[in-house]
C-alpha cells in the first residue's frame, strides 16, 4: 500500500459551548432558570447581581439646611396635637394594649433616603428593636406568610384526640403506631399482621398478643375524627361514615342508610358504574332506595385525610404579560401590548472591579492562572448574553402568537384559531425545535387567565365551509354543551358529535370522547342525576 496526501472538503455542524448553553437555557422554565443563575453566581466570581440603587428622595441630606415651610411645620406638630387630644379625652387609658388610629405607633415610617451612606451603623435606625408581641414567644421569629401556610397534619390531629382516650399503655402504643402508619389519604395500607411482624415478635404467642393490641387500637382509630380514617379500603371507609350517620339518624332515614351500607359491602365496580339494576337484583333494596342511597354515598368523603394534606401551592409566574392598550372606539379592534415580566428577568452584570484587575495584570508571572480567569470572565459574558437572547426569543415568539390569536384575546377560547409550530417558525425564521423549546414551561398572562404558550397551538378540524376549527375551540364547545345539559338527560358523545356538525364542525364520536376525557369529564352514564 503506497502512502499519499490528499485534500478533502466537507461540511459539518459543530455546537460550540456558547451555543450549547444557549439551547439549554432556552428550554428551562422560570424556576429552573433561577436555580441555574444561583449556581452560576456561586461558581463564577466575575458574575454579580446588578442591584438597582434607589433614588434619593427630596427630604434627604441635600435638604437638611433648607428652611422648613409652614405646612411642614404644622405636619411636624400634628402628632403632638393628637397626643394631647388623646390625653384630654382619656382615649389612651381605655385600652393601652391595642394600637388605635390615634396612637403614636401609627406615625410615619422612616425608611431613609434610599442610600446607604447616611447611616453607617444600622443600629442607629433601631435595627435591634423587637417587634410587638405576636403570641409566638420571645424565642421564635416567624413570618406571617409562614404561619398562614402552616396546617395541622393528620397525625398530629389524631394524636391529640388519642390523648383523651382511656386505654391501656399497650393499646395506646399500638394506636400511636397505627396513626404513624397511615398514608396521606388516611388509609391503613398495610395489613395488621404485617405491621405486627415488623416489630419482630419473639414467637407466635407474642405475635398473637401484638395482633390483639393492634385490633383494639384499630377500633379506637375508627372512632376518631375525621370519620373513616384508618380504613383498609374504600368500601370500609364509606361504611364507617354511613355507620356514623346511622348513630344519629332518624327513624325515617334508617332504612335508606341500611341500603347504603349494604351497597358499600358489595363490589365497588357496581357502585362506580351505578348499576342500579344489578344492585336491586342482589336484594340490596328497592329501586327508589338504591337511587337515594347512591346519592348519599356520592356526598361522602372518599379520602378522609385530604383536608390535612399540606399541599405546596405552585404559583405559576408568567414569563410574558399581555395587556390591552389604548382607548377602543366602537367598531375598532383593541390593541394588545406584549412585554416580558420584569420579575422573572435576572439582573446580572460582570463584576467591574474583578474585570479591571484582570485587565491590568495581563503580563503577570502566572500566565496559567491568568488564562483560567480570562476564561471565567468570558463565560460570565456568554451567560449574560445567552440569557438576554433567551428572553428576546420568548418575546418574539409571544408577539407572533398574540398576532395570530388576536381573536382569542378579544372573545376567549371559542375564537381560538388552528396554529402549529411550523407557522411561527417560518414567520420568525427559526427552527421548529426552537419554537418547541420556547413554548414549553413558559407562561403568558392574558385577560382570560395565565396559560402555557403551548396552549395557543392546536390542530384543526374540518368545517363545512372548507376552513378549519381549532381543537381548543372544539374542546371549549364540548365543555359548554355539557355545562348546559339536563342533569336527568345528559348528552352522549354521539349527540355532542351531531351538535358540532350543526355548528359546521366535522368531529367524530371517538374524537369527542377523546376531548371529553382530556377535559376530565365523566361519560353520560355517570353524569346522569339519580
XYZ file of C-alpha atoms in Angstrom:
530
model
C 0.000 0.000 0.000
C 1.532 3.307 -1.092
C 1.143 6.286 1.313
C -0.015 9.610 -0.108
C -1.526 13.027 0.691
C -4.960 14.219 -0.376
C -7.293 17.173 0.330
C -10.989 16.743 1.080
C -13.634 19.436 1.527
C -16.600 18.641 3.812
C -19.196 20.454 5.872
C -20.205 19.555 9.411
C -22.046 21.283 12.240
C -20.165 21.985 15.456
C -22.022 23.093 18.570
C -19.817 25.485 20.474
C -20.093 25.640 24.277
C -21.810 29.012 23.931
C -24.420 27.583 21.551
C -24.982 24.565 23.775
C -25.580 26.829 26.766
C -27.974 28.983 24.732
C -30.043 25.947 23.738
C -30.097 24.638 27.307
C -31.167 27.970 28.810
C -33.924 28.336 26.223
C -35.726 25.189 27.321
C -35.501 25.877 31.064
C -38.560 27.004 32.986
C -38.557 30.102 35.162
C -37.800 28.125 38.318
C -35.048 26.132 36.640
C -33.538 29.323 35.232
C -33.406 30.934 38.672
C -31.653 27.845 40.028
C -29.193 27.972 37.135
C -28.482 31.640 37.850
C -27.904 30.918 41.551
C -25.489 28.145 40.682
C -23.628 30.352 38.212
C -23.335 33.146 40.781
C -21.760 30.700 43.218
C -19.300 29.283 40.686
C -18.237 32.352 38.697
C -16.684 35.257 40.686
C -16.981 37.618 37.703
C -20.788 37.452 37.792
C -22.896 39.513 40.177
C -26.430 40.762 40.577
C -26.989 44.303 39.341
C -28.658 45.852 42.353
C -30.559 48.985 41.445
C -29.958 51.838 43.866
C -32.997 53.759 44.944
C -33.125 57.394 44.001
C -32.548 59.914 46.751
C -35.752 61.445 47.977
C -36.318 65.151 48.260
C -36.032 65.044 52.044
C -32.508 63.595 52.058
C -29.311 65.191 53.316
C -29.353 67.709 50.482
C -32.435 69.264 52.044
C -31.064 69.359 55.593
C -30.308 73.101 55.593
C -33.448 74.196 53.774
C -35.847 76.277 55.819
C -38.936 74.431 56.969
C -42.144 75.608 55.334
C -45.258 76.463 57.286
C -47.142 73.382 56.079
C -44.277 71.102 57.100
C -44.132 72.790 60.495
C -47.834 72.091 61.009
C -47.352 68.495 59.970
C -44.467 68.173 62.425
C -46.592 69.333 65.365
C -49.611 67.256 64.307
C -48.608 64.123 66.332
C -48.252 66.238 69.494
C -51.697 67.725 68.957
C -53.165 64.246 68.505
C -51.427 63.024 71.666
C -52.792 65.986 73.629
C -56.251 65.190 72.280
C -55.949 61.537 73.337
C -54.862 62.527 76.881
C -57.606 65.104 77.274
C -60.358 62.731 76.142
C -58.996 59.699 78.012
C -58.680 57.554 74.922
C -55.239 56.331 75.876
C -56.469 54.965 79.212
C -59.224 52.802 77.791
C -57.083 50.159 76.167
C -53.351 50.659 76.348
C -52.578 47.298 74.769
C -54.350 47.914 71.471
C -52.940 50.115 68.748
C -55.592 52.677 67.849
C -55.619 55.081 64.929
C -54.754 57.831 67.413
C -51.737 56.059 68.893
C -48.189 57.111 68.295
C -47.391 53.808 66.520
C -49.435 54.892 63.513
C -46.942 57.654 62.704
C -44.811 57.859 59.597
C -42.365 55.065 58.871
C -38.794 56.351 58.412
C -37.065 54.386 55.698
C -34.153 56.728 54.996
C -33.427 58.458 51.721
C -32.704 55.332 49.663
C -28.903 55.312 50.104
C -26.517 53.583 52.471
C -24.163 56.490 53.096
C -26.442 58.300 55.561
C -26.381 55.567 58.202
C -23.002 53.797 58.601
C -24.365 51.848 61.525
C -27.701 50.113 61.029
C -28.153 50.161 64.776
C -28.787 53.895 64.605
C -32.108 53.156 62.896
C -33.285 50.744 65.566
C -32.325 47.548 63.780
C -32.094 45.654 67.088
C -35.530 46.693 68.268
C -38.031 43.887 68.739
C -41.443 43.865 67.123
C -44.710 43.930 69.019
C -45.711 40.786 70.820
C -47.362 38.318 68.448
C -48.081 35.353 70.763
C -45.128 33.451 69.339
C -42.841 33.719 72.330
C -39.567 35.552 72.628
C -37.527 32.716 71.137
C -39.478 32.330 67.908
C -39.311 34.614 64.883
C -41.864 33.548 62.296
C -43.112 35.267 59.211
C -46.845 35.887 58.830
C -46.967 34.084 55.492
C -45.222 31.090 57.053
C -47.856 30.933 59.775
C -50.620 31.160 57.168
C -49.194 28.190 55.286
C -48.808 26.078 58.434
C -51.516 23.416 58.630
C -52.021 20.707 61.198
C -51.096 17.284 59.871
C -53.401 14.287 60.108
C -51.062 12.506 62.511
C -50.906 15.478 64.896
C -54.697 15.814 64.745
C -55.186 12.134 65.635
C -52.503 12.054 68.352
C -54.209 14.985 70.068
C -57.523 13.099 70.102
C -55.854 9.906 71.296
C -54.762 11.668 74.496
C -58.390 11.786 75.667
C -58.984 8.032 75.198
C -58.932 5.675 78.154
C -56.847 2.687 77.141
C -54.024 0.540 78.456
C -50.433 1.613 77.780
C -50.048 -1.264 75.309
C -53.165 -0.288 73.344
C -52.135 3.385 73.397
C -48.724 2.468 71.999
C -50.373 0.336 69.294
C -52.690 3.226 68.429
C -49.733 5.593 68.056
C -48.063 3.042 65.785
C -51.162 2.761 63.585
C -51.520 6.538 63.352
C -47.962 6.846 62.107
C -48.634 4.076 59.555
C -51.457 5.964 57.794
C -50.927 7.353 54.322
C -51.776 10.902 53.266
C -55.383 9.961 52.451
C -55.952 8.468 55.914
C -55.901 4.821 54.832
C -54.082 1.972 56.563
C -52.469 0.277 53.572
C -50.515 -2.467 55.372
C -52.363 -5.419 56.956
C -52.301 -5.634 60.745
C -50.320 -8.869 60.641
C -47.576 -7.258 58.553
C -47.407 -4.329 60.962
C -47.166 -6.731 63.907
C -44.413 -8.774 62.244
C -42.462 -5.577 61.524
C -41.903 -5.320 65.297
C -40.026 -8.676 65.203
C -42.012 -10.694 67.762
C -40.071 -13.453 69.527
C -42.640 -16.202 68.937
C -46.195 -16.838 67.783
C -47.578 -16.127 71.236
C -46.084 -12.656 71.232
C -47.373 -12.153 67.667
C -50.895 -13.058 68.796
C -50.587 -10.585 71.659
C -49.487 -7.844 69.263
C -52.367 -8.666 66.915
C -54.782 -8.331 69.843
C -53.456 -4.868 70.749
C -53.480 -3.773 67.091
C -57.092 -4.931 66.692
C -58.170 -2.961 69.747
C -56.180 0.058 68.538
C -57.826 -0.174 65.115
C -61.242 0.079 66.738
C -60.068 3.125 68.670
C -58.666 4.651 65.480
C -62.008 4.204 63.709
C -63.698 6.171 66.481
C -61.559 9.236 65.875
C -62.317 12.209 63.667
C -62.348 12.508 60.645
C -64.754 9.632 60.287
C -63.403 6.928 58.008
C -59.766 7.300 58.987
C -57.880 4.047 59.392
C -59.917 2.199 56.750
C -58.180 -0.509 54.731
C -60.119 0.165 51.513
C -62.719 2.472 50.018
C -65.651 0.240 50.942
C -64.668 0.165 54.615
C -64.137 3.940 54.596
C -67.652 4.542 53.260
C -69.128 2.001 55.680
C -67.562 3.787 58.651
C -69.074 7.094 57.575
C -72.512 5.579 56.945
C -72.410 3.850 60.347
C -71.718 7.227 61.932
C -74.789 8.622 60.157
C -76.833 5.685 61.443
C -75.993 6.554 65.062
C -77.590 9.964 64.701
C -80.247 9.213 62.059
C -83.971 9.462 62.491
C -86.325 6.526 62.048
C -87.250 7.637 58.527
C -83.664 7.622 57.260
C -82.592 4.366 58.885
C -83.820 2.123 56.065
C -82.085 4.173 53.382
C -78.831 4.190 55.378
C -79.033 0.427 55.781
C -79.342 0.125 51.995
C -76.328 2.411 51.560
C -74.365 0.238 53.998
C -75.288 -2.867 52.009
C -74.228 -1.202 48.740
C -70.779 -0.366 50.140
C -70.325 -4.006 51.121
C -70.818 -5.044 47.502
C -68.010 -4.841 44.900
C -67.106 -1.220 44.255
C -67.436 -1.742 40.486
C -71.222 -1.817 40.836
C -71.198 1.493 42.656
C -68.760 3.048 40.183
C -70.977 2.056 37.237
C -74.148 2.979 39.122
C -75.516 -0.397 38.186
C -78.856 0.074 39.926
C -80.465 -2.862 38.170
C -77.782 -5.278 39.364
C -77.909 -3.957 42.922
C -81.672 -4.425 43.028
C -81.252 -7.988 41.758
C -78.792 -8.685 44.573
C -81.519 -7.808 47.063
C -79.884 -4.669 48.382
C -83.149 -2.738 48.320
C -85.842 -1.276 46.145
C -85.065 0.852 43.112
C -86.015 4.102 44.850
C -83.981 3.327 47.975
C -80.948 2.311 45.937
C -81.049 5.580 43.994
C -81.393 7.594 47.193
C -78.578 5.645 48.853
C -76.214 6.151 45.887
C -76.913 9.882 46.017
C -75.977 9.863 49.718
C -72.780 7.888 49.088
C -71.772 10.433 46.454
C -71.708 13.093 49.183
C -69.336 11.166 51.449
C -65.591 11.793 51.680
C -63.568 9.026 49.966
C -60.267 10.424 51.311
C -60.636 11.419 54.989
C -57.097 12.784 55.250
C -57.352 15.017 52.201
C -58.007 18.249 54.092
C -54.912 17.707 56.238
C -52.505 17.351 53.348
C -50.130 20.308 53.305
C -50.067 20.794 49.551
C -47.350 23.137 48.386
C -49.052 25.603 46.107
C -47.017 26.046 42.968
C -47.764 29.563 41.855
C -47.275 29.972 38.131
C -45.285 33.126 37.446
C -45.893 34.273 33.853
C -42.910 34.984 31.644
C -44.902 37.264 29.334
C -47.603 39.832 30.087
C -50.291 40.729 27.543
C -52.283 43.878 28.294
C -54.776 45.862 26.290
C -53.500 49.350 25.487
C -55.066 52.451 24.013
C -58.701 53.542 24.009
C -61.090 51.396 21.999
C -63.691 53.087 19.871
C -66.933 51.403 18.823
C -66.210 49.128 15.902
C -62.437 49.371 16.347
C -60.313 46.342 17.171
C -58.466 46.644 20.507
C -54.686 46.588 20.542
C -52.560 44.423 22.799
C -49.071 45.011 24.078
C -46.721 42.106 24.760
C -43.914 42.625 27.243
C -41.671 40.494 29.410
C -42.371 40.087 33.090
C -39.592 42.026 34.873
C -39.946 39.839 37.973
C -38.558 36.768 36.189
C -35.673 38.500 34.423
C -32.407 38.110 36.361
C -30.421 41.352 36.555
C -26.833 40.243 36.022
C -23.652 42.062 35.160
C -19.913 41.475 35.063
C -18.098 42.420 38.257
C -16.291 45.639 37.258
C -13.617 45.528 39.956
C -12.526 41.951 39.208
C -12.623 42.562 35.450
C -10.450 45.705 35.760
C -7.913 43.944 37.975
C -7.660 41.096 35.478
C -7.251 43.577 32.613
C -4.452 45.486 34.372
C -2.418 42.356 35.162
C -2.162 40.776 31.759
C 1.613 40.381 31.873
C 1.755 38.603 35.183
C 4.073 35.771 36.031
C 1.369 33.135 36.449
C 0.090 33.001 32.893
C -1.880 29.771 33.532
C -3.993 31.315 36.267
C -4.493 34.424 34.163
C -5.782 32.341 31.236
C -8.156 30.440 33.515
C -9.544 33.653 34.979
C -9.871 35.109 31.490
C -11.925 32.082 30.513
C -14.195 32.526 33.543
C -14.709 36.161 32.580
C -15.670 35.119 29.063
C -18.094 32.536 30.464
C -19.778 35.248 32.537
C -20.214 37.421 29.441
C -21.598 34.486 27.457
C -24.039 33.662 30.239
C -25.412 37.205 30.337
C -25.689 37.323 26.551
C -27.453 33.942 26.359
C -29.989 34.965 28.991
C -30.730 38.152 27.073
C -31.105 36.154 23.885
C -33.428 33.717 25.689
C -35.843 36.447 26.725
C -35.627 38.137 23.333
C -36.650 34.877 21.647
C -39.509 34.366 24.115
C -40.752 37.895 23.413
C -40.573 37.423 19.634
C -42.463 34.129 19.755
C -45.076 35.510 22.170
C -45.649 38.559 19.972
C -46.177 36.326 16.941
C -48.630 34.165 18.902
C -50.644 37.194 20.004
C -50.818 38.445 16.419
C -52.061 35.069 15.188
C -54.504 34.512 18.058
C -55.823 38.048 18.442
C -59.414 36.777 18.362
C -58.729 34.736 21.494
C -57.672 37.829 23.443
C -60.916 39.541 22.427
C -63.560 36.796 22.547
C -61.986 33.930 24.522
C -61.144 30.310 23.780
C -64.134 29.799 21.494
C -62.393 32.089 18.982
C -59.082 30.200 19.032
C -57.616 29.561 15.577
C -55.700 26.461 14.464
C -51.980 27.058 14.852
C -48.941 24.790 14.509
C -45.314 25.344 15.421
C -44.177 25.471 11.807
C -46.213 28.626 11.118
C -44.465 30.590 13.862
C -41.088 29.107 12.884
C -41.481 30.169 9.244
C -42.623 33.643 10.242
C -39.676 34.287 12.580
C -37.061 32.408 10.597
C -36.391 29.955 13.429
C -36.305 26.191 13.572
C -39.400 24.315 14.674
C -37.488 22.724 17.552
C -36.593 26.202 18.819
C -40.281 27.159 18.916
C -40.993 23.934 20.795
C -38.353 24.786 23.410
C -39.664 28.335 23.793
C -43.278 27.264 24.286
C -42.510 24.551 26.859
C -42.921 25.553 30.530
C -43.273 29.236 29.584
C -46.464 31.042 30.591
C -48.379 34.052 29.335
C -50.689 36.212 31.436
C -53.755 37.193 29.380
C -57.054 38.954 30.161
C -58.621 35.463 30.391
C -56.006 33.948 32.705
C -52.487 32.553 32.628
C -51.759 29.878 30.020
C -48.742 27.944 28.832
C -47.543 29.070 25.431
C -48.283 25.602 24.058
C -51.951 26.215 24.861
C -52.237 28.525 21.859
C -51.213 25.763 19.440
C -53.687 23.186 18.240
C -54.620 21.098 15.265
C -57.522 21.981 13.023
C -60.779 20.167 12.339
C -62.518 20.474 9.012
C -65.668 22.571 8.640
C -68.459 22.614 6.077
C -67.220 25.924 4.723
C -63.865 24.384 3.879
C -61.979 26.106 6.706
C -60.531 24.735 9.912
C -61.617 24.985 13.519
C -59.098 24.827 16.348
C -59.191 21.775 18.585
C -59.042 24.135 21.571
C -62.214 25.869 20.401
C -63.884 22.474 19.887
C -62.995 21.468 23.450
C -64.490 24.726 24.688
C -67.690 23.993 22.743
C -67.898 20.495 24.214
C -67.440 21.906 27.707
C -70.149 24.480 27.003
C -72.594 21.848 25.712
C -72.087 19.633 28.753
C -72.393 22.570 31.177
C -75.826 23.445 29.776
C -77.159 19.870 29.506
C -80.042 18.493 31.543
C -78.802 16.511 34.576
C -81.544 13.935 34.046
C -80.737 13.513 30.338
C -77.006 14.139 29.824
C -75.638 14.361 26.309
C -73.957 11.303 24.861
C -70.852 11.500 22.706
C -72.957 10.833 19.618
C -75.308 13.695 20.461
C -72.366 16.063 21.040
C -70.907 15.000 17.691
C -74.216 15.793 15.989
C -74.395 19.184 17.727
C -70.902 20.007 16.482
C -71.957 19.070 12.975
C -74.833 21.512 13.293
C -72.198 24.140 14.060
C -70.414 23.147 10.840
C -67.586 21.223 12.554
C -66.816 17.685 11.446
C -65.951 15.808 14.645
C -66.363 12.055 15.012
C -67.718 10.389 18.135
C -64.311 8.945 19.035
C -62.760 12.415 18.784
C -65.475 13.791 21.073
C -64.768 11.018 23.581
C -61.017 11.788 23.453
C -61.593 15.516 24.006
C -64.096 14.803 26.807
C -61.635 12.529 28.595
C -58.940 15.178 28.164
C -61.253 17.643 29.913
C -61.743 15.060 32.724
C -65.484 14.898 32.160
C -67.262 11.654 33.020
C -69.358 9.822 30.411
C -73.092 10.404 30.170
C -73.962 7.357 32.286
C -72.038 8.753 35.263
C -73.226 12.331 34.780
C -76.860 11.340 34.952
C -78.635 12.535 38.086
C -80.415 9.792 40.012
